């Protein structure tokens, strides 16, 4: 049949599909590394974090979190939308399992990362021995690497030998022989994260999965340190070290946020000399796995079924035989009904020394922008590398200014750039650089000039280090020393003689180094050239010019834009000598493909493009930053035309401050040209259409003391709706915290690719958990973008500053958790009202509803009309507060506040439970239960009116008053809880006496004044609106759903009824096909709607 007419290659393809192995099987069984690399690239694009499934998960989880917090009760799969159940996190976990299943292919690790070969940088490209930056070319032939302009390459580097040796010496207390022995003989246990990371190391590329038997479960200490992130020390590392030692020195550094000034060798030294000396190489504590949490949970369950708190007298019975010592059992003094809280308490009292694999993270790839297009340089990657070398103050000098003069500066090198240097620069350069460092010369010194007359002795230890760094053998070392002896003036003990001998000995010798390097290619989801031939505006700062080189190479091949406009490159560099790629830039300008504007921050000059070169002419006063170029009147006109008429794509690449400066200048530019409102809309439209993209990188800075912000201040910075001051959130900043750093959200709202709603849900909160849940912390470009909004403030953490262990847990599990729950509730409620009631329209028809007078207690207010659909959402939003949020607020964490105050003389939890019970039985409470059914009835009546699609004016007035009461209640409770937080922030343990005086005004006041006042106010509003008789009738219905304080600790907590209006007809018909009118048609004739 038709098969016989197919061409031979078609027949071969169909035959292979029908009879051959699957593509996966064929690739896995193949020894072709290029084929495996291509397959791995496809797999990452499909199931990786930046691939289809990763982006799908990110968007899905964000959408579900917003929808569940704003009203969705359940997903179709049955996941709960309750705030306490965090259904979006569960769905995220399920989606991640799906990703992992796609990756569960027995593909060799060489298919998931690639091996390239560095082509050594020639000598003529090095201007001096301390060249600051250079271009590295990597041969990728046969690796299976595929990339496009805008892609990043991740380098899997190793810690330099000197840093490893320094850590070994710290472990061995300075004994050099013992350091060598420990490095070779001590074995370090590895956790799953470490084992998985080893697959990226070239020696383990033949393994297929983390369970592969070829992967070691232990490493020699020296190898472990070589593969670990030893500097700068992370906050997590210091927190774990402090938990094991209670070191006063560590707590001082943590309090001042100076951990970046330390390396791991410093941490080892501090732990050894502290009040409670700790040796990280010895197992001195039990693990959490030895605690029988299942037995604890079973025993606690018996108490929970009785509805009682765990008393101190019962704690020994609960914890006996579960792995805790008698002393530890006594320290677990917590009154709770929550197994989670009890687990946290148990974990906190077990002092444990962390394993090295938990203390030190494995090295992750350091990302660089690819500076070449595959269209111009096939089978090559060009990387623009800055050889980062810097000096910083020691942690002691920074934390104690009085001791600064006694502390020498610490000279450091960029870990990844130093590794690339060790692979790419000539060996003699590495050797001279190494002895200069040993001689104490600064990284920025001119070695030949500074070391000309310096005496320097190459002892045995230095010889060994030199052999490792420059890959020298014993014969070459001996020959270097012999040559230096033959020189006049000091012989081998003269720095100048040694450097000359090194260059003569090894400059022209064959290089024995392994020049291969392990790479990962990362394709950012947004930073790429437009699919259509639209103009590109590229703004680069410093080494941020690298990705734009790949851009202009591809643009030159693609030809002119559809509109005929030229591309535009704006460059900011420090000095004219720091300009890179001048020849290529000149070629692009002369070809008429691209215009270029250059500004130097330290040179006063202007760049002119002659036929053969870029000529820099002195121009007094012309220096600055990119904003100076953008603010030029002619440039503003050009940018506005490119953006609005030609739909240009705008890219910014550089450090956070440059990006912030560029975005601010562009924002001002658009506002100047189009007007304030249209200009801001234009910027937001570019972000929404992916036509404005930032690629930001971070740089190391001197650790410095930052100002602190109290949690009590942070939690007040969430009024994004402006409901309290009527100022749309402008009076107070909108802040959130990630990893204890405070960030300003006001501008990020407009630049966030995911919109502003997710950010608003976390204003005034610690968003670290949410940030890590979507793996933003693993994305260098996202982390760098966040730095644009860094306020240089950190959140004050009384857990590590003022508190003993008991108060620390009381603060964390009680007060802090309750306040964060309240702020989360406040954000969800405000956003729901803002999106579903206050502003905007759900359909085109709603935009033309107009305005009307709403009257309440004789006062008329001219308000926009609200659609019946908005009225339905209003009912559900208020019901979430009443039936879910309030009971949740007074749940487990609030119980912890009460339990922490209990004494033998006064049972505070019992007192509060009694007050809640009494309040729940009050008749006004039942009237509050009737609010949502009453509103639904009236909306039903309004929907039956002919030609009506809006909430009646009187009913709208009542709803506005309820809205105000809802907001005021949460703000009032927050104000009282803040007074409790301030005790922790201003006083030191023991804190209990300070709280007794505040108990009545703070905790009792929430019930006696705030809740009681709110319930009374809602009852009064409701009886005024509907009449006492009707309210009382609904409130006493036998099947009325209860809410409020009656649901505290109830298994039905959080059930929110769907309040559909006009249940006898299709809601869409009632809302969309009828017009405004004041009458109801019924079978009995016409009836007036009471709220019309």
PDB file of N, CA, C and O in Angstrom, residues 644-677:
ATOM      1  N   UNK A 644       7.135  52.121  22.453  1.00  0.00           N
ATOM      2  CA  UNK A 644       5.705  52.158  22.131  1.00  0.00           C
ATOM      3  C   UNK A 644       5.434  51.874  20.656  1.00  0.00           C
ATOM      4  O   UNK A 644       4.521  51.106  20.332  1.00  0.00           O
ATOM      5  N   UNK A 645       6.219  52.437  19.752  1.00  0.00           N
ATOM      6  CA  UNK A 645       5.931  52.262  18.325  1.00  0.00           C
ATOM      7  C   UNK A 645       6.492  50.957  17.766  1.00  0.00           C
ATOM      8  O   UNK A 645       5.859  50.305  16.933  1.00  0.00           O
ATOM      9  N   UNK A 646       7.684  50.587  18.225  1.00  0.00           N
ATOM     10  CA  UNK A 646       8.350  49.411  17.647  1.00  0.00           C
ATOM     11  C   UNK A 646       8.256  48.178  18.540  1.00  0.00           C
ATOM     12  O   UNK A 646       8.817  47.134  18.198  1.00  0.00           O
ATOM     13  N   UNK A 647       7.566  48.298  19.684  1.00  0.00           N
ATOM     14  CA  UNK A 647       7.457  47.161  20.625  1.00  0.00           C
ATOM     15  C   UNK A 647       8.828  46.573  20.952  1.00  0.00           C
ATOM     16  O   UNK A 647       9.034  45.354  20.938  1.00  0.00           O
ATOM     17  N   UNK A 648       9.776  47.465  21.242  1.00  0.00           N
ATOM     18  CA  UNK A 648      11.140  47.012  21.533  1.00  0.00           C
ATOM     19  C   UNK A 648      11.175  46.185  22.814  1.00  0.00           C
ATOM     20  O   UNK A 648      10.356  46.361  23.720  1.00  0.00           O
ATOM     21  N   UNK A 649      12.137  45.291  22.884  1.00  0.00           N
ATOM     22  CA  UNK A 649      12.402  44.511  24.095  1.00  0.00           C
ATOM     23  C   UNK A 649      13.571  45.159  24.829  1.00  0.00           C
ATOM     24  O   UNK A 649      14.577  45.510  24.201  1.00  0.00           O
ATOM     25  N   UNK A 650      13.425  45.313  26.139  1.00  0.00           N
ATOM     26  CA  UNK A 650      14.456  45.970  26.929  1.00  0.00           C
ATOM     27  C   UNK A 650      15.099  44.972  27.878  1.00  0.00           C
ATOM     28  O   UNK A 650      14.400  44.230  28.579  1.00  0.00           O
ATOM     29  N   UNK A 651      16.424  44.940  27.911  1.00  0.00           N
ATOM     30  CA  UNK A 651      17.179  44.023  28.755  1.00  0.00           C
ATOM     31  C   UNK A 651      18.158  44.819  29.608  1.00  0.00           C
ATOM     32  O   UNK A 651      18.788  45.766  29.121  1.00  0.00           O
ATOM     33  N   UNK A 652      18.279  44.429  30.868  1.00  0.00           N
ATOM     34  CA  UNK A 652      19.249  45.043  31.766  1.00  0.00           C
ATOM     35  C   UNK A 652      20.088  43.925  32.361  1.00  0.00           C
ATOM     36  O   UNK A 652      19.543  42.949  32.885  1.00  0.00           O
ATOM     37  N   UNK A 653      21.400  44.052  32.284  1.00  0.00           N
ATOM     38  CA  UNK A 653      22.288  43.056  32.880  1.00  0.00           C
ATOM     39  C   UNK A 653      23.392  43.774  33.644  1.00  0.00           C
ATOM     40  O   UNK A 653      24.119  44.605  33.093  1.00  0.00           O
ATOM     41  N   UNK A 654      23.511  43.464  34.904  1.00  0.00           N
ATOM     42  CA  UNK A 654      24.535  44.067  35.751  1.00  0.00           C
ATOM     43  C   UNK A 654      24.227  43.782  37.206  1.00  0.00           C
ATOM     44  O   UNK A 654      23.390  42.939  37.533  1.00  0.00           O
ATOM     45  N   UNK A 655      24.896  44.496  38.079  1.00  0.00           N
ATOM     46  CA  UNK A 655      24.643  44.327  39.502  1.00  0.00           C
ATOM     47  C   UNK A 655      23.337  45.013  39.892  1.00  0.00           C
ATOM     48  O   UNK A 655      22.773  45.803  39.141  1.00  0.00           O
ATOM     49  N   UNK A 656      22.870  44.676  41.094  1.00  0.00           N
ATOM     50  CA  UNK A 656      21.569  45.142  41.532  1.00  0.00           C
ATOM     51  C   UNK A 656      21.421  46.648  41.510  1.00  0.00           C
ATOM     52  O   UNK A 656      20.368  47.170  41.117  1.00  0.00           O
ATOM     53  N   UNK A 657      22.455  47.380  41.926  1.00  0.00           N
ATOM     54  CA  UNK A 657      22.354  48.839  41.975  1.00  0.00           C
ATOM     55  C   UNK A 657      22.236  49.430  40.580  1.00  0.00           C
ATOM     56  O   UNK A 657      21.484  50.377  40.357  1.00  0.00           O
ATOM     57  N   UNK A 658      22.974  48.858  39.612  1.00  0.00           N
ATOM     58  CA  UNK A 658      22.853  49.349  38.240  1.00  0.00           C
ATOM     59  C   UNK A 658      21.440  49.110  37.721  1.00  0.00           C
ATOM     60  O   UNK A 658      20.835  49.989  37.097  1.00  0.00           O
ATOM     61  N   UNK A 659      20.902  47.919  37.979  1.00  0.00           N
ATOM     62  CA  UNK A 659      19.556  47.602  37.503  1.00  0.00           C
ATOM     63  C   UNK A 659      18.532  48.545  38.115  1.00  0.00           C
ATOM     64  O   UNK A 659      17.620  49.034  37.431  1.00  0.00           O
ATOM     65  N   UNK A 660      18.675  48.815  39.408  1.00  0.00           N
ATOM     66  CA  UNK A 660      17.748  49.718  40.080  1.00  0.00           C
ATOM     67  C   UNK A 660      17.837  51.126  39.481  1.00  0.00           C
ATOM     68  O   UNK A 660      16.812  51.773  39.222  1.00  0.00           O
ATOM     69  N   UNK A 661      19.059  51.588  39.248  1.00  0.00           N
ATOM     70  CA  UNK A 661      19.257  52.911  38.651  1.00  0.00           C
ATOM     71  C   UNK A 661      18.646  52.972  37.257  1.00  0.00           C
ATOM     72  O   UNK A 661      17.963  53.946  36.893  1.00  0.00           O
ATOM     73  N   UNK A 662      18.869  51.914  36.459  1.00  0.00           N
ATOM     74  CA  UNK A 662      18.355  51.891  35.086  1.00  0.00           C
ATOM     75  C   UNK A 662      16.831  51.860  35.064  1.00  0.00           C
ATOM     76  O   UNK A 662      16.192  52.582  34.291  1.00  0.00           O
ATOM     77  N   UNK A 663      16.223  51.038  35.909  1.00  0.00           N
ATOM     78  CA  UNK A 663      14.765  50.919  35.929  1.00  0.00           C
ATOM     79  C   UNK A 663      14.131  52.230  36.393  1.00  0.00           C
ATOM     80  O   UNK A 663      13.134  52.690  35.828  1.00  0.00           O
ATOM     81  N   UNK A 664      14.697  52.842  37.433  1.00  0.00           N
ATOM     82  CA  UNK A 664      14.165  54.126  37.914  1.00  0.00           C
ATOM     83  C   UNK A 664      14.247  55.193  36.825  1.00  0.00           C
ATOM     84  O   UNK A 664      13.302  55.977  36.616  1.00  0.00           O
ATOM     85  N   UNK A 665      15.392  55.224  36.132  1.00  0.00           N
ATOM     86  CA  UNK A 665      15.562  56.225  35.073  1.00  0.00           C
ATOM     87  C   UNK A 665      14.589  55.965  33.928  1.00  0.00           C
ATOM     88  O   UNK A 665      14.010  56.910  33.365  1.00  0.00           O
ATOM     89  N   UNK A 666      14.380  54.710  33.585  1.00  0.00           N
ATOM     90  CA  UNK A 666      13.451  54.381  32.515  1.00  0.00           C
ATOM     91  C   UNK A 666      12.018  54.717  32.919  1.00  0.00           C
ATOM     92  O   UNK A 666      11.234  55.236  32.109  1.00  0.00           O
ATOM     93  N   UNK A 667      11.686  54.439  34.165  1.00  0.00           N
ATOM     94  CA  UNK A 667      10.356  54.775  34.682  1.00  0.00           C
ATOM     95  C   UNK A 667      10.108  56.283  34.559  1.00  0.00           C
ATOM     96  O   UNK A 667       9.059  56.728  34.080  1.00  0.00           O
ATOM     97  N   UNK A 668      11.091  57.080  34.982  1.00  0.00           N
ATOM     98  CA  UNK A 668      10.959  58.547  34.872  1.00  0.00           C
ATOM     99  C   UNK A 668      10.855  58.984  33.415  1.00  0.00           C
ATOM    100  O   UNK A 668      10.105  59.904  33.082  1.00  0.00           O
ATOM    101  N   UNK A 669      11.625  58.306  32.562  1.00  0.00           N
ATOM    102  CA  UNK A 669      11.615  58.627  31.130  1.00  0.00           C
ATOM    103  C   UNK A 669      10.212  58.428  30.548  1.00  0.00           C
ATOM    104  O   UNK A 669       9.672  59.317  29.873  1.00  0.00           O
ATOM    105  N   UNK A 670       9.598  57.279  30.813  1.00  0.00           N
ATOM    106  CA  UNK A 670       8.275  56.984  30.268  1.00  0.00           C
ATOM    107  C   UNK A 670       7.215  57.922  30.849  1.00  0.00           C
ATOM    108  O   UNK A 670       6.285  58.339  30.135  1.00  0.00           O
ATOM    109  N   UNK A 671       7.344  58.254  32.124  1.00  0.00           N
ATOM    110  CA  UNK A 671       6.389  59.183  32.737  1.00  0.00           C
ATOM    111  C   UNK A 671       6.527  60.582  32.155  1.00  0.00           C
ATOM    112  O   UNK A 671       5.529  61.296  31.972  1.00  0.00           O
ATOM    113  N   UNK A 672       7.762  60.986  31.862  1.00  0.00           N
ATOM    114  CA  UNK A 672       7.982  62.301  31.255  1.00  0.00           C
ATOM    115  C   UNK A 672       7.369  62.378  29.861  1.00  0.00           C
ATOM    116  O   UNK A 672       6.813  63.404  29.466  1.00  0.00           O
ATOM    117  N   UNK A 673       7.483  61.285  29.108  1.00  0.00           N
ATOM    118  CA  UNK A 673       7.015  61.294  27.724  1.00  0.00           C
ATOM    119  C   UNK A 673       5.505  61.076  27.638  1.00  0.00           C
ATOM    120  O   UNK A 673       4.801  61.780  26.905  1.00  0.00           O
ATOM    121  N   UNK A 674       4.987  60.102  28.386  1.00  0.00           N
ATOM    122  CA  UNK A 674       3.583  59.701  28.244  1.00  0.00           C
ATOM    123  C   UNK A 674       2.674  60.231  29.352  1.00  0.00           C
ATOM    124  O   UNK A 674       1.458  60.023  29.302  1.00  0.00           O
ATOM    125  N   UNK A 675       3.254  60.861  30.374  1.00  0.00           N
ATOM    126  CA  UNK A 675       2.451  61.266  31.520  1.00  0.00           C
ATOM    127  C   UNK A 675       2.572  60.229  32.632  1.00  0.00           C
ATOM    128  O   UNK A 675       2.906  59.064  32.400  1.00  0.00           O
ATOM    129  N   UNK A 676       2.272  60.648  33.857  1.00  0.00           N
ATOM    130  CA  UNK A 676       2.498  59.802  35.035  1.00  0.00           C
ATOM    131  C   UNK A 676       1.769  58.460  34.937  1.00  0.00           C
ATOM    132  O   UNK A 676       2.374  57.403  35.064  1.00  0.00           O
ATOM    133  N   UNK A 677       0.472  58.503  34.692  1.00  0.00           N
ATOM    134  CA  UNK A 677      -0.317  57.271  34.697  1.00  0.00           C
ATOM    135  C   UNK A 677       0.040  56.370  33.522  1.00  0.00           C
ATOM    136  O   UNK A 677       0.299  55.168  33.690  1.00  0.00           O
TER     137      UNK A 677
END
